[in-house]
mmCIF file of C-alpha atoms in Angstrom:
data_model
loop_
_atom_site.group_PDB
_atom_site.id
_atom_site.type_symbol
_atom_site.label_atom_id
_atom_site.label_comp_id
_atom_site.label_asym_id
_atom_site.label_seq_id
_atom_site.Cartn_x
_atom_site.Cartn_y
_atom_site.Cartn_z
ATOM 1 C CA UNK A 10 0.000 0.000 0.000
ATOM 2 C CA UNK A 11 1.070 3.260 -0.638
ATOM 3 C CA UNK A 12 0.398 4.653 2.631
ATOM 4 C CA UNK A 13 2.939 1.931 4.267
ATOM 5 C CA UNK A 14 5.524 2.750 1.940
ATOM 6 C CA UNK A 15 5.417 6.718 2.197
ATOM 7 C CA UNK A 16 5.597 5.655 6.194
ATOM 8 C CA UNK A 17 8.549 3.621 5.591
ATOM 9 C CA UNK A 18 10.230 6.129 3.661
ATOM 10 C CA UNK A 19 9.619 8.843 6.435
ATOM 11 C CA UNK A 20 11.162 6.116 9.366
ATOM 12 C CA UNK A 21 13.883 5.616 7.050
ATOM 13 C CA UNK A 22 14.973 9.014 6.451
ATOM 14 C CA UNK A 23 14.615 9.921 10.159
ATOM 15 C CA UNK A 24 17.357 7.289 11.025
ATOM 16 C CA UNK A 25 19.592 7.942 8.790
ATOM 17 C CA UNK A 26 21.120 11.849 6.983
ATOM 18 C CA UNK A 27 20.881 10.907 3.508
ATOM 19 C CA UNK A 28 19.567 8.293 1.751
ATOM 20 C CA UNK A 29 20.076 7.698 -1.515
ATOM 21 C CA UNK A 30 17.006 7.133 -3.793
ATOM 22 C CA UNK A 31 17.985 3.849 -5.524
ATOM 23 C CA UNK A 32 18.661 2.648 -1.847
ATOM 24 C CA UNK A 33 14.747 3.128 -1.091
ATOM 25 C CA UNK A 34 13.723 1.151 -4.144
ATOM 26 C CA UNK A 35 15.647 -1.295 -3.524
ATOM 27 C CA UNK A 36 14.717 -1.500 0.267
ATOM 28 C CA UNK A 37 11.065 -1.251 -0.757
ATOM 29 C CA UNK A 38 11.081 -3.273 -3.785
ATOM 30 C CA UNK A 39 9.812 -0.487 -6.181
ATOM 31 C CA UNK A 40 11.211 1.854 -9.150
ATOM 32 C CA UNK A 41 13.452 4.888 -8.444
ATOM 33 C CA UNK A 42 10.927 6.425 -10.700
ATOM 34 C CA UNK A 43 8.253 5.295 -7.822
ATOM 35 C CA UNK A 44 10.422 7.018 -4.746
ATOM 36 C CA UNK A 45 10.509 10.077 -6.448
ATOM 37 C CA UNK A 46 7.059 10.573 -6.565
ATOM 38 C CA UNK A 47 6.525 9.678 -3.331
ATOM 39 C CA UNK A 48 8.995 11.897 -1.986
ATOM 40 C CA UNK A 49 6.899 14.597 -3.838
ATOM 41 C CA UNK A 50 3.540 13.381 -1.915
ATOM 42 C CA UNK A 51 5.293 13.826 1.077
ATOM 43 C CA UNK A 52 6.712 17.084 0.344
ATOM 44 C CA UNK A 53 3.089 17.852 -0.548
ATOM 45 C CA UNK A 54 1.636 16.752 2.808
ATOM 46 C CA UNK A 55 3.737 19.251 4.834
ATOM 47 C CA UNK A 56 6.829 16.619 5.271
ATOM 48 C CA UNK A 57 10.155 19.002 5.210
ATOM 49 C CA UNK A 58 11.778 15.960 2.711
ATOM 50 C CA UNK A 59 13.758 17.089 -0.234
ATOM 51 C CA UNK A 60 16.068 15.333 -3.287
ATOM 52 C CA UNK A 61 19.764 16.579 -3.577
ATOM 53 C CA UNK A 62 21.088 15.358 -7.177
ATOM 54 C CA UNK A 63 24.455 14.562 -8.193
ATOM 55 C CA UNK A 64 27.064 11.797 -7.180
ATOM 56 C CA UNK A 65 26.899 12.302 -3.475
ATOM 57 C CA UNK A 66 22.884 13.281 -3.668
ATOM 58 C CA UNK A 67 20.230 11.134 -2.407
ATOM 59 C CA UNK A 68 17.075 11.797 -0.329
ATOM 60 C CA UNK A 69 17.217 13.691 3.127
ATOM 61 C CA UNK A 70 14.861 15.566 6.180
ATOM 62 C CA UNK A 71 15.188 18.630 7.101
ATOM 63 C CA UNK A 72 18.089 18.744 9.884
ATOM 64 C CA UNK A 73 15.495 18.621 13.343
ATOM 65 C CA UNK A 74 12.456 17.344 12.152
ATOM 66 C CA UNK A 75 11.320 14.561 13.708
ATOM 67 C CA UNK A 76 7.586 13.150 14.102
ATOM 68 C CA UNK A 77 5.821 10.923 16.424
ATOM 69 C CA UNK A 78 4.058 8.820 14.225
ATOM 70 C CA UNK A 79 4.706 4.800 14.890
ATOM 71 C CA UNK A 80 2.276 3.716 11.916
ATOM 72 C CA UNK A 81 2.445 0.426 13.866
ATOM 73 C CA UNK A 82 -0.212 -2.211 13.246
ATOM 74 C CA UNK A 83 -1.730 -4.828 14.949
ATOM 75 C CA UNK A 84 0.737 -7.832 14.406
ATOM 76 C CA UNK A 85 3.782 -5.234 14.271
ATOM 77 C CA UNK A 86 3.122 -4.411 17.683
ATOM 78 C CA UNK A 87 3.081 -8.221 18.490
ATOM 79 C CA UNK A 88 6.455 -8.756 16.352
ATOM 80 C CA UNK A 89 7.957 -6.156 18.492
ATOM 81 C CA UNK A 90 7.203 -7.724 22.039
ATOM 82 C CA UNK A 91 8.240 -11.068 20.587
ATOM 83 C CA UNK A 92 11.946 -10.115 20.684
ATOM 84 C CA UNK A 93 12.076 -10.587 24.220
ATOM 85 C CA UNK A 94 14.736 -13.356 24.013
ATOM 86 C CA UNK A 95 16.536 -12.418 27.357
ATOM 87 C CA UNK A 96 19.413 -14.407 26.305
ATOM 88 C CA UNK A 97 20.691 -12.734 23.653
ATOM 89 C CA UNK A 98 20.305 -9.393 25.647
ATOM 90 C CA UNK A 99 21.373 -10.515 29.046
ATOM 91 C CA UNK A 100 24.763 -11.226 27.186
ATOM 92 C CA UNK A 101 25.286 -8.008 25.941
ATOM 93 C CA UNK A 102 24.965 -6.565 29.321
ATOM 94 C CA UNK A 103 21.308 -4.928 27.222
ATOM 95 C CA UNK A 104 18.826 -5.889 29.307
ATOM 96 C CA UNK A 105 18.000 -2.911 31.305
ATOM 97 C CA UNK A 106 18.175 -1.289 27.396
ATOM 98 C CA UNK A 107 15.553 -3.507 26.513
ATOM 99 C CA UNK A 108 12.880 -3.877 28.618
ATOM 100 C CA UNK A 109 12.821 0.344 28.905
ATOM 101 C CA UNK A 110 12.848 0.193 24.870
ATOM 102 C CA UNK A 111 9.605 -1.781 25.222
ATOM 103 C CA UNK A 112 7.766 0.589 27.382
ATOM 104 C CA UNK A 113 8.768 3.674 25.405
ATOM 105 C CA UNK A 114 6.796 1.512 22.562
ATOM 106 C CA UNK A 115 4.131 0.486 24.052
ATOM 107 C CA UNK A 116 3.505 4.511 25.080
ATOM 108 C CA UNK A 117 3.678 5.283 21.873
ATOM 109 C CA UNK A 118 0.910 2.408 20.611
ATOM 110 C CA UNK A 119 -2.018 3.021 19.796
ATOM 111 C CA UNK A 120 -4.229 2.390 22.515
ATOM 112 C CA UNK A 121 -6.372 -0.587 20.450
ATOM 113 C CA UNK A 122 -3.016 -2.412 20.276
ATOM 114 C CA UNK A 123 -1.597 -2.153 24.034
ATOM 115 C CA UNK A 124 -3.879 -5.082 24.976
ATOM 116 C CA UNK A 125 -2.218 -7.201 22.146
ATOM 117 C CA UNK A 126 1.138 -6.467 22.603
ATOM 118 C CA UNK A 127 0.723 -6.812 26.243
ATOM 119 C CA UNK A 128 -0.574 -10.475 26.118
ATOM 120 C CA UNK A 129 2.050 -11.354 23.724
ATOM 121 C CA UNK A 130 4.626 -10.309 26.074
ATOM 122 C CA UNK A 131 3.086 -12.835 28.680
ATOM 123 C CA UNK A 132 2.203 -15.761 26.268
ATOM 124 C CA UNK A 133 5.251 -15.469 24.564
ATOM 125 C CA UNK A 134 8.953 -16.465 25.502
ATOM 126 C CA UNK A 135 11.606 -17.068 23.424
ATOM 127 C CA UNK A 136 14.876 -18.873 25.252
ATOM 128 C CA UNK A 137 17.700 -18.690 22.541
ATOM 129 C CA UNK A 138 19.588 -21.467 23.693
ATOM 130 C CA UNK A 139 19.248 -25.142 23.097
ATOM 131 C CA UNK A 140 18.756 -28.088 25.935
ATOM 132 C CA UNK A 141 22.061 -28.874 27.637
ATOM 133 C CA UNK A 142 23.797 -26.096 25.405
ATOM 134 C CA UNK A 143 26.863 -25.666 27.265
ATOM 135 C CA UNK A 144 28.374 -22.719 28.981
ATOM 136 C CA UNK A 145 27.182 -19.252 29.299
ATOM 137 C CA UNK A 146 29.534 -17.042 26.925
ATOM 138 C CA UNK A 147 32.642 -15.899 28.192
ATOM 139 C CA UNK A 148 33.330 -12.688 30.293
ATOM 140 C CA UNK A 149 35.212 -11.304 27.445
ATOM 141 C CA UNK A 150 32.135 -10.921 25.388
ATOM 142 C CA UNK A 151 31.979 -7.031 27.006
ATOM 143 C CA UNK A 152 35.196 -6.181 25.531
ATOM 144 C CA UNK A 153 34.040 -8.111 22.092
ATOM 145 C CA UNK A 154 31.243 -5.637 22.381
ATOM 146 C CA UNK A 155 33.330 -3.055 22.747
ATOM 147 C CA UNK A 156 35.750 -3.623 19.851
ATOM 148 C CA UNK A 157 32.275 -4.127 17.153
ATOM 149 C CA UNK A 158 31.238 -0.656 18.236
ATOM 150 C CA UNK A 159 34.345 1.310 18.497
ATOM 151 C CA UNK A 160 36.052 -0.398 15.375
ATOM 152 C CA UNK A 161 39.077 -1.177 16.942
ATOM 153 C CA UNK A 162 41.384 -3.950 16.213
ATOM 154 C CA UNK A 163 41.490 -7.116 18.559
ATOM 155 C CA UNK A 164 44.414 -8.912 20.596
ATOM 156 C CA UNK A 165 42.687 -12.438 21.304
ATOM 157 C CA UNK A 166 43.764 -15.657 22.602
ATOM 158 C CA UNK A 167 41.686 -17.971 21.475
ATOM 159 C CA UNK A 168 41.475 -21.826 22.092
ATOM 160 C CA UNK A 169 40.432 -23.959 18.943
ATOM 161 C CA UNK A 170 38.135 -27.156 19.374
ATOM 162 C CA UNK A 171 40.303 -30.309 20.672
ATOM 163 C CA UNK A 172 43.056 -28.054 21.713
ATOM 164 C CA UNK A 173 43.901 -27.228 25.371
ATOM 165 C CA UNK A 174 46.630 -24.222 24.775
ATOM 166 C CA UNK A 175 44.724 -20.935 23.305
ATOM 167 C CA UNK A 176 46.809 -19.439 20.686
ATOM 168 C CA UNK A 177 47.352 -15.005 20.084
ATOM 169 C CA UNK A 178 45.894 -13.397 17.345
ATOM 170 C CA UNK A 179 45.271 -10.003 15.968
ATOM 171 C CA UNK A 180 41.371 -9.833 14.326
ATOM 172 C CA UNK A 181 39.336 -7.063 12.854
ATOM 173 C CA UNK A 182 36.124 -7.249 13.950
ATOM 174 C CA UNK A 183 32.800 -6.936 11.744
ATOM 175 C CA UNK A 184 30.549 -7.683 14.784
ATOM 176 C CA UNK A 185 28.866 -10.151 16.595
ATOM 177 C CA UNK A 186 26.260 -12.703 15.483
ATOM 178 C CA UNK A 187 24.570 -15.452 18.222
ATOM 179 C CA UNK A 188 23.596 -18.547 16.497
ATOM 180 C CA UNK A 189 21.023 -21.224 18.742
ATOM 181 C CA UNK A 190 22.379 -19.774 22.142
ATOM 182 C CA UNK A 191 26.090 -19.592 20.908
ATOM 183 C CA UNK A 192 28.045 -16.070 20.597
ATOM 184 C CA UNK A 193 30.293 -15.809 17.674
ATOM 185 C CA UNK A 194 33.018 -13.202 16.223
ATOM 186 C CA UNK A 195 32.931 -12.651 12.727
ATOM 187 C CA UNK A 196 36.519 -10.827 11.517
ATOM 188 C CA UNK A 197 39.442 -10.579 9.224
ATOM 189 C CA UNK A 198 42.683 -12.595 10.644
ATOM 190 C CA UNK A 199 45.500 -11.283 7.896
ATOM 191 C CA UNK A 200 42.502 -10.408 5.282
ATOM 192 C CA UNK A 201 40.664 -13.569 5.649
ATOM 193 C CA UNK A 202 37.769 -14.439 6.890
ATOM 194 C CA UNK A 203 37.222 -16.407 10.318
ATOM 195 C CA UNK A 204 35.131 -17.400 13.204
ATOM 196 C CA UNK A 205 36.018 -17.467 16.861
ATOM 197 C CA UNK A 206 32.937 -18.568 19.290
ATOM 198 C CA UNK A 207 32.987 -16.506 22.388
ATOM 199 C CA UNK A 208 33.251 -18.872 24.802
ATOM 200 C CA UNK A 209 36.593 -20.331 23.723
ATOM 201 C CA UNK A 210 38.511 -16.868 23.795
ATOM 202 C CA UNK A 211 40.727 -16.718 26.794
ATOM 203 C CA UNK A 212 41.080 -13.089 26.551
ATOM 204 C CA UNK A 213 40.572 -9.696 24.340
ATOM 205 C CA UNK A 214 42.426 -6.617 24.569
ATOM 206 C CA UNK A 215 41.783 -3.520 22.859
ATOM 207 C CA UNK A 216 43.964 -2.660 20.680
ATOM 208 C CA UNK A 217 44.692 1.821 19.565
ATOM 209 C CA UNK A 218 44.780 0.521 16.413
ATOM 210 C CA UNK A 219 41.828 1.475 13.999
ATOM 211 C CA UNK A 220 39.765 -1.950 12.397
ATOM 212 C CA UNK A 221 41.224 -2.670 9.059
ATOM 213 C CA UNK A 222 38.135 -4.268 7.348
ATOM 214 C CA UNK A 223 37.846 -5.057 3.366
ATOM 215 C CA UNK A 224 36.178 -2.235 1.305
ATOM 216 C CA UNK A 225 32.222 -2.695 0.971
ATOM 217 C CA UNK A 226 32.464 -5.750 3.065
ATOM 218 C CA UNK A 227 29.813 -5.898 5.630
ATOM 219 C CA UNK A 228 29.026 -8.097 8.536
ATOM 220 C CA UNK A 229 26.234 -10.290 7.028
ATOM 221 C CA UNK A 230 28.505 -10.822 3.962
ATOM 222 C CA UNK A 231 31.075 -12.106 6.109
ATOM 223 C CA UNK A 232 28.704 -14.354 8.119
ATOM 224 C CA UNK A 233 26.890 -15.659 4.892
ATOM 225 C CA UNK A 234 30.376 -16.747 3.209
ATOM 226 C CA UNK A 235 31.528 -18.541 6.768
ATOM 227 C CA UNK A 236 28.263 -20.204 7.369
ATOM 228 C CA UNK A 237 27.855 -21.566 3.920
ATOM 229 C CA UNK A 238 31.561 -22.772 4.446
ATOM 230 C CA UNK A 239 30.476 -24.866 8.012
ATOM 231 C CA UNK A 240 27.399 -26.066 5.662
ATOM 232 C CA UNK A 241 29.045 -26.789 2.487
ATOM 233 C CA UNK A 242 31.810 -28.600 4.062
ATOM 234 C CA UNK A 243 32.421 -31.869 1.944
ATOM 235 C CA UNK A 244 31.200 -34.890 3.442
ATOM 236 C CA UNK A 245 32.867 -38.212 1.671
ATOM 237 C CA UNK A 246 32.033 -41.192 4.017
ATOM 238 C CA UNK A 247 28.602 -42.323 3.809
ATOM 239 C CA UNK A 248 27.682 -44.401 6.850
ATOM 240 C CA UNK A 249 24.678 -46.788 7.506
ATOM 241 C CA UNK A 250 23.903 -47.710 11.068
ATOM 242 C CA UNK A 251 20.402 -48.922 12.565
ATOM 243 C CA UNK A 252 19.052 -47.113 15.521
ATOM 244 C CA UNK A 253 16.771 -48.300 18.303
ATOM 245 C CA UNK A 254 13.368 -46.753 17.590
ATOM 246 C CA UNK A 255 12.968 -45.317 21.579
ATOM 247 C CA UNK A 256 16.538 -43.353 20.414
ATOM 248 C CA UNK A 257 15.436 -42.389 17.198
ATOM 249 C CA UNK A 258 14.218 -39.114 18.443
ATOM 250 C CA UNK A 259 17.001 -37.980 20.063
ATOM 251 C CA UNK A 260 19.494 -39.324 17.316
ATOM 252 C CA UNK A 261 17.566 -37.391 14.624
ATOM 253 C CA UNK A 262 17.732 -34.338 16.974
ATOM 254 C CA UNK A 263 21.742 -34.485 17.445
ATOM 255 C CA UNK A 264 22.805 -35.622 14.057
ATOM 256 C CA UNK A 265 19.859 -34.853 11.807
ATOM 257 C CA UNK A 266 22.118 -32.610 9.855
ATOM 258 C CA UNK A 267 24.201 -35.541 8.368
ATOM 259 C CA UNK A 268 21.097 -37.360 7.312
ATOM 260 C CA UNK A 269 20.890 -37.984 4.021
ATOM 261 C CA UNK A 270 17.199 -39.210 3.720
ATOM 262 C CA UNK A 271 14.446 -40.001 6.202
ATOM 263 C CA UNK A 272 14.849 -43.079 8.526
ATOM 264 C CA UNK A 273 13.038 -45.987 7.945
ATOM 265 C CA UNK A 274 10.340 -47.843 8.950
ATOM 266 C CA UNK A 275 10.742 -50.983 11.542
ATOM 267 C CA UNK A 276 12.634 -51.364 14.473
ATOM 268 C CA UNK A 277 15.598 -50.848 14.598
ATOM 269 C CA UNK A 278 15.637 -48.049 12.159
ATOM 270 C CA UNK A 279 18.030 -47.540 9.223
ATOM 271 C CA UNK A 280 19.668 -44.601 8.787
ATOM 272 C CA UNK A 281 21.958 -43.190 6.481
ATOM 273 C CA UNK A 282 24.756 -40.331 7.317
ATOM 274 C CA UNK A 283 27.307 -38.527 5.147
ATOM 275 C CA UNK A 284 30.019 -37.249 7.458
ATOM 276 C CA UNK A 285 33.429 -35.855 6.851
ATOM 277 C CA UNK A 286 35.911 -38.134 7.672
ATOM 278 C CA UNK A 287 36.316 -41.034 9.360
ATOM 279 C CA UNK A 288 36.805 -40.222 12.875
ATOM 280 C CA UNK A 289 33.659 -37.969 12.820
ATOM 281 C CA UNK A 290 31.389 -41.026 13.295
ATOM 282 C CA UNK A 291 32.456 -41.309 16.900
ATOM 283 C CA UNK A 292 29.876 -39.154 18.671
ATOM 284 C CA UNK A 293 27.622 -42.226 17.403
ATOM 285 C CA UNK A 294 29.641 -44.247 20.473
ATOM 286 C CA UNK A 295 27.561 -41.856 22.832
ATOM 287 C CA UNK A 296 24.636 -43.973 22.127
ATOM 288 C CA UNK A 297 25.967 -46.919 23.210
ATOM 289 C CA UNK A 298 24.270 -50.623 22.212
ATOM 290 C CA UNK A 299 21.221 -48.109 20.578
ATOM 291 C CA UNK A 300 23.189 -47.667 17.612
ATOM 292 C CA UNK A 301 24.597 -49.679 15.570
ATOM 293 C CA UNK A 302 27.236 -49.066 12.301
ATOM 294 C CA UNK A 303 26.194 -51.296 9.697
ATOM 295 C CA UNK A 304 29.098 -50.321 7.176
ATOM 296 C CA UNK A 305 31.753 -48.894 6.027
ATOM 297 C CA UNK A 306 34.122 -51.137 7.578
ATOM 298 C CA UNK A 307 35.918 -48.586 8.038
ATOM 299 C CA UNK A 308 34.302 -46.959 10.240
ATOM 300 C CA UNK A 309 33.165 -50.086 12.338
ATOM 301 C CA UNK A 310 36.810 -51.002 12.970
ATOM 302 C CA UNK A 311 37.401 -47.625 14.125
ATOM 303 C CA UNK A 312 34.535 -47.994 16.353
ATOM 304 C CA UNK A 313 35.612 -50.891 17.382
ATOM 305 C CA UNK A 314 38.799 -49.544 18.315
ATOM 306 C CA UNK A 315 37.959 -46.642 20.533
ATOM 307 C CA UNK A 316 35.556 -48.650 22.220
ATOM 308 C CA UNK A 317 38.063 -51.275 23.395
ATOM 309 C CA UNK A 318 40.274 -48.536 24.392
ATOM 310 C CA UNK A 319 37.742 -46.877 26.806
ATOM 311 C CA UNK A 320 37.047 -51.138 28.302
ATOM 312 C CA UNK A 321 40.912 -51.191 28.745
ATOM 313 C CA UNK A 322 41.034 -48.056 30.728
ATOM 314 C CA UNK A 323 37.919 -48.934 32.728
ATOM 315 C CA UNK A 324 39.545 -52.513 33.328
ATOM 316 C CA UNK A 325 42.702 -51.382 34.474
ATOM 317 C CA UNK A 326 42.434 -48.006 36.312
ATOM 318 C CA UNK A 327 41.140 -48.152 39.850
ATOM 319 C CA UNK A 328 38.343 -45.918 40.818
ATOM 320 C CA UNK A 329 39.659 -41.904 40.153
ATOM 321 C CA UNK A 330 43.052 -42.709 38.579
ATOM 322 C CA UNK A 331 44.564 -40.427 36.547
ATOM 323 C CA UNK A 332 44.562 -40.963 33.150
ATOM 324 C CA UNK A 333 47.603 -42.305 31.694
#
C-alpha cells in the first residue's frame, strides 16, 4: 500500500542523513521512478523531505524534524514484544536497554493495540539457547562488544576445538552474530575471513589501532560466506547404522544434519549419514548398544577400536586414577 511505503520512507529518512534514492527502491522493492514521486507526496503533505542530485545526492529531512508517528499495526506491535529473548540481551549486558525500549513503545501504541502487545509479552517467551547447550559465553564478550562498536582492532587468545593451549591473534572485527544460544566473532585474521565462538577466547584486549576491514564488506557478507563454508563442508564417508526406535528421536535431533534421507520404517531403524571423515562417526559411540554401524568397515573397525580402548582403561584403572 502506498500509505505503508510513504511511512517507511519517512522512518527511514529519520534514522539515517541521507539516503540515496535507488537505496529506497531497492529496500522497498519499487522503481526509483516510484520514490521520487513519493517523496513529492510527502513534500506535498507538509513533510520538510527534499532530493539533492548529483554523485553524493540522495534523499534527506530537514536537519530537526522529527515526528511521532509509529504507523504500527496490529501484528507489528506483536512482532515487536516477541523479541524478548533475554538471552541474547542478558549477554550483551542490554537488558535494562531492553525492557525500557519496550515501554517507550508500548507509550507510543495506539491504545487498540496495548492489549495485544501486552498479552504477547506474557504468552510469549523465546529462550535462545538449546537443551544442555553448554556454557554461558565468556566474560570477554563485554570487551568483544566493545571492539564491534568502536572499530578497533582485537588482541585475542583464542582456544580452537580439541586443543587445550589458546593461541594469540590479531582480528578485525565486523561484529557479533549469536547462532542457537552460541556467541560468535565474525573478523578478518590477515585479510581472511574467520570465526572465533565466544566462549573459547581466553582473553581480548583492545587494541589503539583502527579496524582494518575489506572495502564494501559488511558483517552479514562475512557471516553468509563462513556459514555456507560450516554447511558446504564436503562430506565423503557415507555411513549406515540402525538405531533403536525409543533413540530415534534424540538421534535425529543431534545428528539430523548428516542425514541424508528419512529413517526408515521398523525397528531398529536404518539410517543413512554422510560425514566428513572417518573419525567424525564417533559421537555415534555416545549412544551406546542403541546404535549400531552397519558399514563402512571402516568406520566399524574404528569404532571398534575406541571402544576397546575406553574397556581397557575402565579394566585397568582403579576408581579416580589419573589418566595415563
Amino acid at each position: 500500500m502506498k500509505s505503508d511505503r510513504l511511512l517507511s520512507i519517512l522512518l527511514l529518512l529519520q534514522t539515517r542523513d541521507r539516503v540515496p534514492a535507488s537505496d529506497l527502491a531497492k529496500r522497498l522493492e519499487v522503481s526509483v521512478r516510484t520514490v521520487y514521486r513519493d517523496v513529492e507526496a510527502l513534500s506535498a503533505a507538509g513533510v520538510p523531505v527534499y532530493a539533492e542530485r548529483g554523485r553524493h545526492g540522495g534523499i534527506r529531512l530537514l536537519p530537526g524534524f522529527r515526528t511521532d508517528v509509529t504507523g504500527l499495526t496490529a501484528d507489528e506491535a506483536r512482532a515487536l514484544f516477541v523479541l524478548a529473548a533475554q538471552g541474547t540481551h542478558s549477554a550483551l549486558g542490554l537488558d535494562g536497554a531492553f525492557g525500557s525500549a519496550l515501554r517507550k513503545v508500548m507509550a507510543a501504541l495506539p491504545a487498540a493495540h496495548r492489549p495485544a502487545a501486552e498479552a504477547t509479552s506474557r504468552r510469549i517467551l523465546v529462550d535462545p539457547v538449546r537443551w544442555m547447550g553448554g556454557p554461558a559465553p565468556a566474560a570477554g564478550l563485554g570487551e568483544l562488544h566493545t571492539a564491534v562498536f568502536t572499530d578497533r582492532r582485537l588482541r585475542l587468545r583464542y582456544r580452537h576445538g580439541g586443543t587445550m593451549e589458546p593461541r594469540a591473534y590479531t582480528v578485525d572485527p565486523y561484529g557479533l552474530v549469536a547462532k542457537a544460544g552460541v556467541w560468535y566473532l565474525v573478523a578478518d585474521r590477515s585479510g581472511r575471513p574467520r570465526l572465533f565462538r565466544a566462549d573459547r577466547v581466553a582473553a581480548a584486549e583492545l587494541t589503539d589501532e583502527p579496524v582494518r576491514r575489506r572495502p564494501g564488506v559488511e558483517l552479514a557478507d562475512v557471516w553468509d560466506e563462513l556459514r555456507r563454508e560450516v554447511e558446504e563442508r564436503p562430506a565423503d564417508v557415507r555411513v549406515t547404522a540402525r538405531v533403536r526406535r525409543s533413540r530415534l528421536d534424540l538421534f535425529v535431533r543431534l545428528h539430523g544434519s548428516q542425514l541424508t534421507g528419512p529413517p526408515s520404517a521398523g525397528d531398529p531403524a536404518v539410517v543413512e549419514l554422510a560425514v566428513p571423515e572417518i573419525r567424525s562417526a564417533r559421537p555415534l559411540l555416545a549412544f551406546g548398544a542403541d546404535v549400531e554401524v552397519v558399514c563402512p568397515q571402516e568406520v566399524r573397525e574404528d569404532l571398534a577400536q575406541v571402544a576397546a580402548a575406553i574397556v581397557e582403561r575402565y579394566a585397568t584403572e582403579g576408581a579416580g586414577g589419573p589418566p595415563a
